[in-house]
Coordinates of C-alpha atoms and ligand atoms in Angstrom, one line a residue:
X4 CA 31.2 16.1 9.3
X5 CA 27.5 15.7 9.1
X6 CA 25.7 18.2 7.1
X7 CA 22.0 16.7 8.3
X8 CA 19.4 19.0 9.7
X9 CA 20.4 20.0 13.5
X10 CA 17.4 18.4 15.0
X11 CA 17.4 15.5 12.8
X12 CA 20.2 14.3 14.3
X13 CA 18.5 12.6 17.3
X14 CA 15.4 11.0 15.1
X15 CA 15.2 7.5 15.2
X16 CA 14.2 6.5 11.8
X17 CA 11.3 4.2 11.1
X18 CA 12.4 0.9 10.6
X19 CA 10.4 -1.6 8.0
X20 CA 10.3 -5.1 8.6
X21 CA 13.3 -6.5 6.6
X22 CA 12.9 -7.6 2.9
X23 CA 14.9 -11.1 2.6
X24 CA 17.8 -10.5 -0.2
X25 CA 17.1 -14.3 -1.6
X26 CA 14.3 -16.2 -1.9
X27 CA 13.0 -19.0 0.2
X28 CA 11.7 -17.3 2.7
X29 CA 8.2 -17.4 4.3
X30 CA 7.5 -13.8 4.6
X31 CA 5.1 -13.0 7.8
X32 CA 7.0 -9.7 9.1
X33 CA 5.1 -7.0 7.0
X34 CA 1.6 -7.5 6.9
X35 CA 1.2 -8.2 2.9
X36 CA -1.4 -10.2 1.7
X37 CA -0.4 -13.7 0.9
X38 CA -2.6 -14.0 -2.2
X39 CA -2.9 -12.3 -5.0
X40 CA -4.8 -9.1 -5.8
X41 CA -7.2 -9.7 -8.9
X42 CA -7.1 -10.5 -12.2
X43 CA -8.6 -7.0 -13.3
X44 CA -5.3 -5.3 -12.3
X45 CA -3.3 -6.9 -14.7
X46 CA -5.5 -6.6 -17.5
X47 CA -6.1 -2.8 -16.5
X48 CA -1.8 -2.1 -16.6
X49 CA -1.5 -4.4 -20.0
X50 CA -4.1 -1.6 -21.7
X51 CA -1.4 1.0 -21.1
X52 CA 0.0 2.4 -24.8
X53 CA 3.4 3.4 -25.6
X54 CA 1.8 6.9 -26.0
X55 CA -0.3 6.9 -23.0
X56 CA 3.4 5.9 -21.5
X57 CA 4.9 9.0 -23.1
X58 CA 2.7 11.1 -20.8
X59 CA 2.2 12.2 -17.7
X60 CA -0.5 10.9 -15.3
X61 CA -3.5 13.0 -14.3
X62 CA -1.9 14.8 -11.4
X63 CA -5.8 14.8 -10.1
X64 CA -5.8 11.3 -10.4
X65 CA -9.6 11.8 -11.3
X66 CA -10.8 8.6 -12.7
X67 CA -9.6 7.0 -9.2
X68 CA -11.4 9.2 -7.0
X69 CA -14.4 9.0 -8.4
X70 CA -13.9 5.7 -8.1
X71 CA -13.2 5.7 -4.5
X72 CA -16.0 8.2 -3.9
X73 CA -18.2 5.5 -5.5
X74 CA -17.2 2.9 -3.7
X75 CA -16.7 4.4 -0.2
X76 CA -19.9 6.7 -0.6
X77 CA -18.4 10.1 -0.3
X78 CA -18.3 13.6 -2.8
X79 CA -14.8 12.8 -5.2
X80 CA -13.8 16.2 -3.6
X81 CA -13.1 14.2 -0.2
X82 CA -10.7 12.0 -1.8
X83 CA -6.8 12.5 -1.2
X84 CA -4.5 10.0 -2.4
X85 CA -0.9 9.3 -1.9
X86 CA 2.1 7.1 -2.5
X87 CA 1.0 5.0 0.3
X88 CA -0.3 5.8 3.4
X89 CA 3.0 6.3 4.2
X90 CA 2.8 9.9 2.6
X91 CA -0.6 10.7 3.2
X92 CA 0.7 10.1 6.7
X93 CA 4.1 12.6 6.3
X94 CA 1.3 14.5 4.3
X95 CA -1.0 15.5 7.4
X96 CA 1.6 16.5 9.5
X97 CA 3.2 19.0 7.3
X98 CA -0.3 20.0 6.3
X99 CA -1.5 20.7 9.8
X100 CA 1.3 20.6 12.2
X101 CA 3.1 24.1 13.1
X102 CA 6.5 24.1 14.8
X103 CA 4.6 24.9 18.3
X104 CA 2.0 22.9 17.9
X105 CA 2.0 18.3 18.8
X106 CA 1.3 15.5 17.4
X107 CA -0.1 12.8 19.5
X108 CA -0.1 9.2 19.1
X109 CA -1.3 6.3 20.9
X110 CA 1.6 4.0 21.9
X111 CA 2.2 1.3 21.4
X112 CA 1.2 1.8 17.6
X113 CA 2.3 2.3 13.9
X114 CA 6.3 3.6 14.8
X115 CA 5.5 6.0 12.1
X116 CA 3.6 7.9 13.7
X117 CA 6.1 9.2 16.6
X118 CA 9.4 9.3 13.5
X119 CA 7.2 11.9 11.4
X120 CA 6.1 14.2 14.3
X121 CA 10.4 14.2 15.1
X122 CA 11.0 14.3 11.4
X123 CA 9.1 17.8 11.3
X124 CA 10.4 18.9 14.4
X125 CA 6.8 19.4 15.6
X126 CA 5.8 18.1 19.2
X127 CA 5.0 14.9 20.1
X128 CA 3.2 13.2 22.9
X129 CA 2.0 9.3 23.0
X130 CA -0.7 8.0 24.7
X131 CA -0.1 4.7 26.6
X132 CA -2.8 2.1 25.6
X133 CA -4.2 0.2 28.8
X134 CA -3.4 -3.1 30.1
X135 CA -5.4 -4.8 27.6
X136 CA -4.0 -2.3 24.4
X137 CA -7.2 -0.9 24.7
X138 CA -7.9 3.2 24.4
X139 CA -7.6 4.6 28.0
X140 CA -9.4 7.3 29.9
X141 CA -7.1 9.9 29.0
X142 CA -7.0 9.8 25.6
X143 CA -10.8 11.8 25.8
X144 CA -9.0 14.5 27.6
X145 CA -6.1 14.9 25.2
X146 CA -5.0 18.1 23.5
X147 CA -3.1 18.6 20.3
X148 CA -3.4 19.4 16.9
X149 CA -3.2 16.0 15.2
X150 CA -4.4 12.7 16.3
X151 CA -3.5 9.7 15.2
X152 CA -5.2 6.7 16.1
X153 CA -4.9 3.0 14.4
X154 CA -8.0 1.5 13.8
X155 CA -7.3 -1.6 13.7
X156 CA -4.0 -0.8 15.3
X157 CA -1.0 -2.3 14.8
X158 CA 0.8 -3.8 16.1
X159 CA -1.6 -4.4 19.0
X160 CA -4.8 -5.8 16.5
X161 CA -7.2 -4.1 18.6
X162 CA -10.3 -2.2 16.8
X163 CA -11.8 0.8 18.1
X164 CA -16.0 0.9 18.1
X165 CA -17.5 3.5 15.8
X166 CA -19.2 5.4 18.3
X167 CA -15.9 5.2 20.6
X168 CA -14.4 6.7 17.6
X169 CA -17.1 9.4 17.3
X170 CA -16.3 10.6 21.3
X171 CA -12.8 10.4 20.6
X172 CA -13.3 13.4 17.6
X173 CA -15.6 15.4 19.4
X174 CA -13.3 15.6 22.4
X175 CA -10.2 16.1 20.4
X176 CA -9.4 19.5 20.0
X177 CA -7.3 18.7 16.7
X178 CA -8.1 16.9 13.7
X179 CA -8.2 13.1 14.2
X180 CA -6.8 11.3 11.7
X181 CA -8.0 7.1 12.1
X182 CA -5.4 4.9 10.0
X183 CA -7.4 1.8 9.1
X184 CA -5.3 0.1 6.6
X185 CA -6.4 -3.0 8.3
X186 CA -10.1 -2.3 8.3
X187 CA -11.4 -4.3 5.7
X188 CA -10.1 -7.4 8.3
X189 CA -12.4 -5.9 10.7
X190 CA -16.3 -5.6 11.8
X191 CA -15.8 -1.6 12.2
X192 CA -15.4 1.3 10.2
X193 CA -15.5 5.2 10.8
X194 CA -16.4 6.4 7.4
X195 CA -20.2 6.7 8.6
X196 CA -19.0 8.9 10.9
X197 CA -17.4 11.9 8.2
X198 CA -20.8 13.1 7.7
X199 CA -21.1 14.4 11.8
X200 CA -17.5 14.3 12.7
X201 CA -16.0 17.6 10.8
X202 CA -12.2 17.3 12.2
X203 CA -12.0 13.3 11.4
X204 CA -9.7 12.0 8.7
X205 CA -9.8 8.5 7.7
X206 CA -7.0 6.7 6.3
X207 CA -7.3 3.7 3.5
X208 CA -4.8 1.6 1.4
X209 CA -4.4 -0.5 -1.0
X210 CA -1.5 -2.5 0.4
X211 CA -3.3 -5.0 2.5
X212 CA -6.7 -6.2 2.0
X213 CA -6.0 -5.7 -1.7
X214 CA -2.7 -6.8 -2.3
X215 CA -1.2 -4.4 -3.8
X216 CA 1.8 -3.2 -1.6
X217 CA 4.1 -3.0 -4.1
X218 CA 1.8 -0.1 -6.4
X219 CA 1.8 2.4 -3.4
X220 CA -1.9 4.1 -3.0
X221 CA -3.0 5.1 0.1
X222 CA -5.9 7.9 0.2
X223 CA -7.6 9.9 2.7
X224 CA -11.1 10.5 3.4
X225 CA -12.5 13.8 4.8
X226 CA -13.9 17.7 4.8
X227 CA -13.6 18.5 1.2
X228 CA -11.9 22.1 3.0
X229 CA -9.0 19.5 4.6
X230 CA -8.4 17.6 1.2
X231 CA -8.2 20.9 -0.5
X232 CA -5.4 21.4 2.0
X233 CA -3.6 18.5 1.3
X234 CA -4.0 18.9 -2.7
X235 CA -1.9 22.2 -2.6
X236 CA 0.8 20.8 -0.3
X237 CA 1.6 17.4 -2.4
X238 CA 3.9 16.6 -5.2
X239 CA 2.2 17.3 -8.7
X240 CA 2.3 14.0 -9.8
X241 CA 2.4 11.5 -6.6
X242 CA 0.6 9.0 -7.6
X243 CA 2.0 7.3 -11.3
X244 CA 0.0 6.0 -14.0
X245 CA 0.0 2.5 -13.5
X246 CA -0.9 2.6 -9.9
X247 CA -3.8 4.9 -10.8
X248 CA -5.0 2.0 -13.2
X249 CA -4.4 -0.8 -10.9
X250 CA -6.1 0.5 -7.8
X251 CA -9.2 1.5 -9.8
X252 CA -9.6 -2.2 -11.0
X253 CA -8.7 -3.3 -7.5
X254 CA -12.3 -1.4 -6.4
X255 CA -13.8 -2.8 -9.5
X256 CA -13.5 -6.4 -8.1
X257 CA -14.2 -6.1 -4.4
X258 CA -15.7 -9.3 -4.7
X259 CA -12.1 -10.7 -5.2
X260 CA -10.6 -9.1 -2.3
X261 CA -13.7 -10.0 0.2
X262 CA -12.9 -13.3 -0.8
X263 CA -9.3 -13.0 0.1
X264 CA -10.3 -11.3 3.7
X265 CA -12.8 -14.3 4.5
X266 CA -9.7 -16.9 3.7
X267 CA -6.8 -14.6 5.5
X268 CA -9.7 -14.2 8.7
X269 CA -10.1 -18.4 8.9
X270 CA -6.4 -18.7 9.0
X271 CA -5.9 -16.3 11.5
X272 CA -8.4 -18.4 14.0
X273 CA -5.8 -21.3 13.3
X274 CA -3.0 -19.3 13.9
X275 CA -4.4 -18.1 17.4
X276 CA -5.2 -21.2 18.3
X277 CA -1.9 -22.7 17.4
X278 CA 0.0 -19.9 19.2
X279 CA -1.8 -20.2 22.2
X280 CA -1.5 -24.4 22.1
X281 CA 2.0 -23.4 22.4
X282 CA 1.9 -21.2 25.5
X283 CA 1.4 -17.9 24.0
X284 CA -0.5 -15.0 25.1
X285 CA -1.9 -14.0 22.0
X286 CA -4.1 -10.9 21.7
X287 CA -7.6 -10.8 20.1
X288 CA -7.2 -9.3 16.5
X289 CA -9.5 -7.7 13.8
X290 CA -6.3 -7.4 11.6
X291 CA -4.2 -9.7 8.9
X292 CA -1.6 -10.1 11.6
X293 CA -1.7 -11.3 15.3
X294 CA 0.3 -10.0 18.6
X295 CA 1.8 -13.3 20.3
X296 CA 3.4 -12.4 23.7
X297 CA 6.1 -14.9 24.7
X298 CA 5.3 -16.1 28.1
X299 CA 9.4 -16.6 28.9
X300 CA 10.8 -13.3 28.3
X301 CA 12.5 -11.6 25.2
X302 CA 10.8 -12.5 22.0
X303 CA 14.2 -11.6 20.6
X304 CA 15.8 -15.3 20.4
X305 CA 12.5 -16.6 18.9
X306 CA 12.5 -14.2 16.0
X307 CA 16.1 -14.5 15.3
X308 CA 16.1 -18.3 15.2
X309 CA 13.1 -18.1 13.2
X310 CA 14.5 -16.4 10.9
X311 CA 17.5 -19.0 10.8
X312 CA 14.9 -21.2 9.7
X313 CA 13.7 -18.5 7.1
X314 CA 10.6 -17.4 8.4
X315 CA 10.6 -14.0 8.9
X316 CA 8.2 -12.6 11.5
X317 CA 8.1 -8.9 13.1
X318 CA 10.1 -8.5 16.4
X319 CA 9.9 -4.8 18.0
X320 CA 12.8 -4.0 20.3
X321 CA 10.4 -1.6 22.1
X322 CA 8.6 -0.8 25.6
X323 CA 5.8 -3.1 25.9
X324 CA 6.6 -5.4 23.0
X325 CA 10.1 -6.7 24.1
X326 CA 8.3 -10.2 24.8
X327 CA 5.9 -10.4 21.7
X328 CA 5.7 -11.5 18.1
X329 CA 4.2 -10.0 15.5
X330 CA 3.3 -12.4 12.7
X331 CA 1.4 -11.8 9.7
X332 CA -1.5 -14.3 9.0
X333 CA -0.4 -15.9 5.5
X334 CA -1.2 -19.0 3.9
X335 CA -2.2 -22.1 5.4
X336 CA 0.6 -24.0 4.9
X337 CA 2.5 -21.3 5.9
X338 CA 1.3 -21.0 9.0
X339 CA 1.2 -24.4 9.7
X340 CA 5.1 -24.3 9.2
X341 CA 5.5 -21.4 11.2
X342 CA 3.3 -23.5 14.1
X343 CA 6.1 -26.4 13.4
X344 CA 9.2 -24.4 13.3
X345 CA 8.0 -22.8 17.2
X346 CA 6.9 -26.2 17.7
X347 CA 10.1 -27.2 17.2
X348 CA 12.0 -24.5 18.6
X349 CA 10.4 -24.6 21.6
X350 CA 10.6 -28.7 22.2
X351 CA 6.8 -28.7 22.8
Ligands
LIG414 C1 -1.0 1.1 10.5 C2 -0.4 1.3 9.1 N1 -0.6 2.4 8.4 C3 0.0 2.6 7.2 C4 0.8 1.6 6.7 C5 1.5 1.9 5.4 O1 0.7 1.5 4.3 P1 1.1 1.8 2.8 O2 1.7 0.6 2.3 O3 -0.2 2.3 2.2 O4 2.1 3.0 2.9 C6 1.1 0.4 7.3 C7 1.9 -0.6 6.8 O5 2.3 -1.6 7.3 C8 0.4 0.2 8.6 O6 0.7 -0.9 9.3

């Protein structure tokens, strides 16, 4: 007998890319960062004291977003950070979302989206992205209470223009929340826009650009009145100690993570190229990861052999994505291996 929620029942749960239980694998299925965040951060967590230990963290988490403020150019009171985006994400919706009321969602796009509208038992409604994965027409004349748009997105790549962005919130009759976890691997960024745009919410972690998955901060930008919102509605002490000290040195070397971007950016040229040498469609990207369609069908048998070979890249058993690849941009030589493998695979 199942004692789980009625209408949790019929969720489909959100599904990360597999972590490999050995070693040996070349790891392109989840978007880290395939070098290492700075120096600073170790330093920063090696300060820590067996009293300071002892302790609980500052459940404001104040040194950090002042820090953020700083660095992003915004008040500290329109800081809001999380365990992740992950649960600034779960965050918004049980912030802003009534029973009645929708979530909408561009699709295809972050499968987290869709889970934590079902999750909530709020409604949900997706937005097909055109031909091209590429914000349609009717996404200017969509209703709902939350937004959520990926900016880049993934898995698609695609960035959305500022001022595109800037139409979307004044059309939306909700709050628009932009997820741009990848942005700092792209030419455009919405936080100019908080100033004008009153209902936009911009998304941020530390998980990519700064490599830092494993500490889990994500934080939101927007209307102090919205972050006061989210402050009353979060776990008293959701972000711990050491990832409070390890994301503030992160922003004190951005020079280190820029550095990181402009090497991750030139491999992903060499990537595209190599994918497309081989007879993929591969879709322009402003992200750490790339789109490849397979020109010959499922995708499926490519990502499972590839894996065989222990390289793990991201296959989506979804509408629109049946025949693509998603593969993170890593190393050189690891995508030069990658490039072999298919090479190999594929006899070409
Ligand atoms: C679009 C998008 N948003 C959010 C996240 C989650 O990031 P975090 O590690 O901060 O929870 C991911 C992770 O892959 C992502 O692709």
């Amino acid at each position: 007998m199942s004692y789980t929620r009625k209408h949790l029942a019929t969720v489909e749960g959100y599904v990360p890319g597999e972590q490999p239980a050995e070693g040996g694998f070349i790891k392109l299925n989840t978007n880290e960062n395939p070098y290492p965040p700075s120096p600073r951060v170790f330093e920063a967590i090696q300060q820590v004291t067996p009293e300071r230990m002892r302790k609980y963290p500052d459940p404001l988490y104040r040194r950090l977003s002042a820090k953020i403020a700083q660095v992003y150019g915004v008040k500290q009171e329109q800081v809001f950070i999380g365990n992740g985006s992950d649960e600034v994400l779960s965050l918004l919706v049980r912030t802003f979302v009534d029973p009645d009321e929708k979530v909408v969602y561009t699709y295809p796009s972050y499968v987290l989206y869709e889970t934590l509208a079902r999750l909530n038992a709020v409604g949900c409604e997706a937005v097909e992205l055109d031909e091209n994965f590429d914000l349609p027409k009717r996404a200017f004349s969509a209703g709902g209470k939350l937004l959520f748009v990926g900016n880049p997105n993934n898995p698609t790549g695609r960035g959305i223009p500022a001022d595109t962005m800037g139409r979307l919130c004044r059309s939306f009759p909700g709050l628009v929340a932009t997820d741009e976890a990848y942005a700092d691997f792209s030419n455009s960024s919405c936080v100019s826009l908080l100033r004008d745009c009153q209902n936009l919410m911009i998304l941020r972690t530390f998980s990519k650009s700064f490599s830092l998955a494993s500490i889990r901060v994500g934080f939101a930008l927007a209307r102090e009145e919205l972050v006061a919102d989210l402050m009353r509605m979060k776990d008293s002490y959701n972000v711990n100690l050491l990832s409070q000290l390890a994301a503030e040195a992160a922003l004190s070397d951005l020079e280190h993570m820029r550095a990181n971007v402009l090497k991750i950016v030139r491999t992903r040229t060499l990537l595209i190229s190599g994918l497309a040498a081989l007879g993929f469609v591969v879709y322009p990207s402003e992200s750490n990861f790339v789109l490849a369609k397979y020109p010959n069908g499922s995708a499926r048998p490519l990502y499972e052999e590839l894996k065989r070979r222990k390289i793990l890249v991201r296959y989506f058993p979804l509408r629109r994505l049946e025949d693509c690849l998603r593969i993170t941009v890593g190393t050189d030589g690891e995508v030069d291996a990658l490039l072999k493998e298919l090479r190999d695979i594929l006899k070409k």
